[in-house]
mmCIF file of C-alpha atoms in Angstrom:
data_model
loop_
_atom_site.group_PDB
_atom_site.id
_atom_site.type_symbol
_atom_site.label_atom_id
_atom_site.label_comp_id
_atom_site.label_asym_id
_atom_site.label_seq_id
_atom_site.Cartn_x
_atom_site.Cartn_y
_atom_site.Cartn_z
ATOM 1 C CA MET A 1 -136.767 96.430 10.443
ATOM 2 C CA GLU A 2 -140.716 95.706 10.232
ATOM 3 C CA LYS A 3 -140.018 92.329 9.200
ATOM 4 C CA PHE A 4 -137.773 91.469 12.187
ATOM 5 C CA MET A 5 -140.267 93.004 14.447
ATOM 6 C CA THR A 6 -143.049 90.495 12.570
ATOM 7 C CA VAL A 7 -140.856 87.365 13.258
ATOM 8 C CA MET A 8 -140.186 88.403 16.771
ATOM 9 C CA GLU A 9 -143.813 89.118 17.788
ATOM 10 C CA ASN A 10 -145.155 85.834 15.759
ATOM 11 C CA TYR A 11 -142.320 83.307 16.667
ATOM 12 C CA VAL A 12 -139.873 84.246 19.183
ATOM 13 C CA VAL A 13 -142.026 85.936 21.874
ATOM 14 C CA PRO A 14 -144.489 83.226 21.805
ATOM 15 C CA ALA A 15 -141.601 80.798 22.057
ATOM 16 C CA LEU A 16 -140.015 82.426 25.036
ATOM 17 C CA THR A 17 -143.420 82.997 26.797
ATOM 18 C CA LYS A 18 -144.090 79.083 26.863
ATOM 19 C CA VAL A 19 -140.580 78.354 27.925
ATOM 20 C CA GLY A 20 -141.105 81.088 30.673
ATOM 21 C CA ASP A 21 -144.493 79.606 31.938
ATOM 22 C CA ASN A 22 -142.814 76.283 32.116
ATOM 23 C CA ARG A 23 -143.812 75.238 35.690
ATOM 24 C CA TYR A 24 -140.177 73.789 36.383
ATOM 25 C CA LEU A 25 -138.105 76.645 34.875
ATOM 26 C CA ALA A 26 -140.807 79.064 36.394
ATOM 27 C CA SER A 27 -140.023 77.588 40.119
ATOM 28 C CA ILE A 28 -136.314 77.516 39.459
ATOM 29 C CA ARG A 29 -136.414 81.174 38.480
ATOM 30 C CA ASN A 30 -138.417 82.181 41.404
ATOM 31 C CA GLY A 31 -136.468 79.766 43.769
ATOM 32 C CA MET A 32 -133.217 81.310 42.643
ATOM 33 C CA ALA A 33 -134.901 84.919 43.183
ATOM 34 C CA VAL A 34 -135.316 84.089 46.643
ATOM 35 C CA THR A 35 -131.306 83.910 47.001
ATOM 36 C CA PHE A 36 -130.823 87.063 45.709
ATOM 37 C CA PRO A 37 -131.229 89.138 48.753
ATOM 38 C CA PHE A 38 -128.902 86.741 50.731
ATOM 39 C CA THR A 39 -126.001 87.115 47.970
ATOM 40 C CA VAL A 40 -126.400 90.979 47.608
ATOM 41 C CA ALA A 41 -126.365 91.839 51.517
ATOM 42 C CA SER A 42 -123.545 89.169 52.025
ATOM 43 C CA SER A 43 -121.509 90.868 49.038
ATOM 44 C CA LEU A 44 -121.159 94.071 50.886
ATOM 45 C CA PHE A 45 -119.078 92.601 53.520
ATOM 46 C CA LEU A 46 -117.149 90.484 50.401
ATOM 47 C CA ILE A 47 -116.416 94.052 49.087
ATOM 48 C CA VAL A 48 -115.117 95.397 52.430
ATOM 49 C CA SER A 49 -112.954 92.789 52.915
ATOM 50 C CA PHE A 50 -111.184 93.039 49.508
ATOM 51 C CA LEU A 51 -111.424 96.807 48.530
ATOM 52 C CA PRO A 52 -108.891 97.416 46.036
ATOM 53 C CA VAL A 53 -107.353 100.263 47.836
ATOM 54 C CA PRO A 54 -103.808 100.607 48.435
ATOM 55 C CA GLY A 55 -102.820 99.737 52.008
ATOM 56 C CA TRP A 56 -106.607 98.397 53.015
ATOM 57 C CA ASP A 57 -104.945 94.620 53.028
ATOM 58 C CA GLY A 58 -102.810 95.854 55.988
ATOM 59 C CA ILE A 59 -105.752 97.667 57.694
ATOM 60 C CA ILE A 60 -108.610 95.092 57.334
ATOM 61 C CA ALA A 61 -106.372 91.932 57.616
ATOM 62 C CA PRO A 62 -107.150 91.351 61.422
ATOM 63 C CA TYR A 63 -110.873 92.020 60.721
ATOM 64 C CA ARG A 64 -111.239 89.967 57.625
ATOM 65 C CA ASN A 65 -112.077 86.501 58.884
ATOM 66 C CA LEU A 66 -115.008 88.303 61.227
ATOM 67 C CA LEU A 67 -116.122 90.062 58.236
ATOM 68 C CA LEU A 68 -116.189 86.957 56.221
ATOM 69 C CA VAL A 69 -118.743 85.137 58.563
ATOM 70 C CA PRO A 70 -121.792 86.740 56.870
ATOM 71 C CA VAL A 71 -120.572 85.643 53.358
ATOM 72 C CA THR A 72 -119.985 82.000 54.762
ATOM 73 C CA ALA A 73 -123.449 82.028 56.167
ATOM 74 C CA THR A 74 -124.913 83.019 52.890
ATOM 75 C CA PHE A 75 -122.898 81.888 49.990
ATOM 76 C CA GLY A 76 -121.929 79.032 51.838
ATOM 77 C CA LEU A 77 -125.546 77.835 52.363
ATOM 78 C CA ILE A 78 -126.983 78.937 48.821
ATOM 79 C CA ALA A 79 -127.745 75.630 47.608
ATOM 80 C CA ALA A 80 -129.913 74.695 50.982
ATOM 81 C CA VAL A 81 -131.935 77.949 50.576
ATOM 82 C CA ALA A 82 -132.352 77.290 46.916
ATOM 83 C CA VAL A 83 -133.705 73.667 47.496
ATOM 84 C CA ILE A 84 -136.439 75.091 49.925
ATOM 85 C CA ALA A 85 -137.583 77.834 47.723
ATOM 86 C CA ILE A 86 -137.843 75.967 44.346
ATOM 87 C CA ALA A 87 -139.693 72.967 46.120
ATOM 88 C CA TYR A 88 -141.764 75.670 47.848
ATOM 89 C CA ASP A 89 -142.547 77.598 44.441
ATOM 90 C CA LEU A 90 -143.518 74.079 42.738
ATOM 91 C CA ALA A 91 -145.419 72.754 45.314
ATOM 92 C CA ARG A 92 -147.718 76.100 45.532
ATOM 93 C CA ARG A 93 -147.940 75.593 41.707
ATOM 94 C CA TYR A 94 -149.308 72.055 42.248
ATOM 95 C CA GLN A 95 -151.432 73.330 44.915
ATOM 96 C CA LEU A 96 -149.713 70.864 47.826
ATOM 97 C CA ASP A 97 -148.711 71.771 51.280
ATOM 98 C CA ALA A 98 -145.750 73.761 50.229
ATOM 99 C CA ILE A 99 -144.437 74.170 53.765
ATOM 100 C CA ALA A 100 -144.097 70.274 53.968
ATOM 101 C CA ALA A 101 -142.856 69.838 50.560
ATOM 102 C CA SER A 102 -140.095 72.608 50.915
ATOM 103 C CA LEU A 103 -138.829 70.805 54.485
ATOM 104 C CA ILE A 104 -138.943 67.514 52.859
ATOM 105 C CA ALA A 105 -136.800 68.595 50.177
ATOM 106 C CA GLY A 106 -134.480 70.141 52.448
ATOM 107 C CA VAL A 107 -134.141 67.203 54.476
ATOM 108 C CA ILE A 108 -133.486 65.170 51.633
ATOM 109 C CA PHE A 109 -130.969 67.454 50.211
ATOM 110 C CA LEU A 110 -129.308 67.500 53.547
ATOM 111 C CA MET A 111 -128.944 63.895 53.702
ATOM 112 C CA LEU A 112 -127.338 63.694 50.047
ATOM 113 C CA GLN A 113 -124.726 65.834 51.395
ATOM 114 C CA VAL A 114 -123.619 63.575 54.618
ATOM 115 C CA ASP A 115 -120.338 62.012 53.652
ATOM 116 C CA VAL A 116 -120.394 58.282 53.576
ATOM 117 C CA GLN A 117 -116.822 57.691 55.480
ATOM 118 C CA THR A 118 -117.194 60.026 58.454
ATOM 119 C CA LEU A 119 -121.343 60.198 58.018
ATOM 120 C CA THR A 120 -121.158 63.872 58.754
ATOM 121 C CA LEU A 121 -122.580 66.738 56.964
ATOM 122 C CA ASP A 122 -120.142 67.753 54.220
ATOM 123 C CA MET A 123 -120.692 71.663 54.487
ATOM 124 C CA LYS A 124 -118.935 72.220 51.338
ATOM 125 C CA ARG A 125 -121.774 70.827 49.231
ATOM 126 C CA LEU A 126 -124.160 73.227 50.621
ATOM 127 C CA ASP A 127 -122.647 76.248 48.519
ATOM 128 C CA ALA A 128 -123.222 77.071 44.562
ATOM 129 C CA SER A 129 -121.203 73.751 43.878
ATOM 130 C CA GLY A 130 -124.388 72.212 44.864
ATOM 131 C CA LEU A 131 -127.159 73.921 43.219
ATOM 132 C CA PHE A 132 -127.842 71.539 40.570
ATOM 133 C CA THR A 133 -128.226 68.905 43.025
ATOM 134 C CA ALA A 134 -130.622 71.069 44.853
ATOM 135 C CA ILE A 135 -132.808 72.008 41.714
ATOM 136 C CA ILE A 136 -133.170 68.278 40.777
ATOM 137 C CA VAL A 137 -133.820 67.229 44.548
ATOM 138 C CA ALA A 138 -136.462 69.956 44.783
ATOM 139 C CA ILE A 139 -138.274 68.858 41.500
ATOM 140 C CA ALA A 140 -137.875 65.178 42.396
ATOM 141 C CA VAL A 141 -139.438 65.526 45.810
ATOM 142 C CA VAL A 142 -142.256 67.564 44.780
ATOM 143 C CA GLU A 143 -142.844 65.235 41.867
ATOM 144 C CA VAL A 144 -143.150 62.374 44.337
ATOM 145 C CA LEU A 145 -145.091 64.100 46.745
ATOM 146 C CA ARG A 146 -147.618 64.921 43.967
ATOM 147 C CA LEU A 147 -147.358 61.199 42.492
ATOM 148 C CA PHE A 148 -148.275 59.711 46.263
ATOM 149 C CA ILE A 149 -151.128 62.228 46.572
ATOM 150 C CA ARG A 150 -152.603 61.438 43.251
ATOM 151 C CA ARG A 151 -152.510 57.782 43.849
ATOM 152 C CA GLN A 152 -153.868 58.329 47.172
ATOM 153 C CA LEU A 153 -150.760 56.724 48.719
ATOM 154 C CA VAL A 154 -151.241 58.723 51.732
ATOM 155 C CA ILE A 155 -152.383 58.208 55.399
ATOM 156 C CA LYS A 156 -155.596 59.821 55.670
ATOM 157 C CA MET A 157 -156.929 60.965 59.438
ATOM 158 C CA PRO A 158 -160.427 61.282 60.457
ATOM 159 C CA ASP A 159 -162.217 64.513 59.805
ATOM 160 C CA ASN A 160 -162.007 65.630 63.592
ATOM 161 C CA VAL A 161 -158.335 65.290 63.574
ATOM 162 C CA PRO A 162 -156.970 68.977 63.358
ATOM 163 C CA GLU A 163 -155.927 69.947 60.011
ATOM 164 C CA MET A 164 -152.377 70.558 60.698
ATOM 165 C CA VAL A 165 -151.719 67.132 62.302
ATOM 166 C CA ALA A 166 -153.565 65.437 59.236
ATOM 167 C CA ARG A 167 -151.655 67.546 56.544
ATOM 168 C CA SER A 168 -148.607 66.025 58.545
ATOM 169 C CA PHE A 169 -149.679 62.570 58.043
ATOM 170 C CA VAL A 170 -150.475 63.019 54.249
ATOM 171 C CA SER A 171 -146.674 63.755 53.408
ATOM 172 C CA LEU A 172 -145.611 61.103 55.936
ATOM 173 C CA LEU A 173 -145.585 58.255 53.166
ATOM 174 C CA PRO A 174 -143.937 60.257 50.655
ATOM 175 C CA PHE A 175 -141.225 61.230 52.786
ATOM 176 C CA ALA A 176 -140.475 57.920 54.259
ATOM 177 C CA ALA A 177 -140.016 56.390 50.603
ATOM 178 C CA LEU A 178 -137.783 59.450 49.613
ATOM 179 C CA MET A 179 -135.775 58.877 52.604
ATOM 180 C CA VAL A 180 -135.364 55.068 52.108
ATOM 181 C CA ALA A 181 -134.695 55.413 48.467
ATOM 182 C CA MET A 182 -131.990 58.145 48.737
ATOM 183 C CA TRP A 183 -130.262 56.338 51.923
ATOM 184 C CA LEU A 184 -129.930 53.300 49.450
ATOM 185 C CA ILE A 185 -128.744 55.300 46.809
ATOM 186 C CA ARG A 186 -126.267 57.371 48.919
ATOM 187 C CA PHE A 187 -125.394 54.604 51.660
ATOM 188 C CA VAL A 188 -125.911 51.401 50.677
ATOM 189 C CA LEU A 189 -124.952 51.700 46.697
ATOM 190 C CA GLY A 190 -122.426 54.592 47.535
ATOM 191 C CA VAL A 191 -123.460 56.544 44.810
ATOM 192 C CA ASP A 192 -122.160 60.438 44.940
ATOM 193 C CA VAL A 193 -125.337 61.993 43.651
ATOM 194 C CA ASN A 194 -123.576 65.528 43.386
ATOM 195 C CA GLY A 195 -120.646 64.167 41.739
ATOM 196 C CA ALA A 196 -123.199 62.122 39.312
ATOM 197 C CA ILE A 197 -125.235 65.087 38.437
#
């Protein structure tokens, strides 16, 4: 037992700590943790809608659709919540404008969910089936934003411009570049990003 504990302390724990400290994995973990209250709260409505009690189906049937509204509003948007939360956490780790990064990630993610034929938002991909896309989009958006800022490919305003206005201009060029790139990929080339991922 002592040998096992030594191996754990010397090899396993440091390796797991290193994995846990990875900024991408930590941001994914923290972003997914933000979705936890949404899923737990709406699960209560799900449980009430499908209680395994004899005769309950007959009693609840007229109200089931109404009870499932919170479930649809939370589980149905879990990927959209995750993309914003993951991008926010990762941008904060890089000391970037976390609000701008998370909003850009949200918009880019939603843009990728637009159906090519109907040009309408495909709500089916905003649930858990879009989570991997949400994770990749969140990381990609923050990394592109970081790259633009590091290379100083941003619009800098004079010092007398209010800080909020100046900060919004910093994210303008990265956002435009991301939007054009995703538009080309999704609508010009017709790549189904969700399907590819």
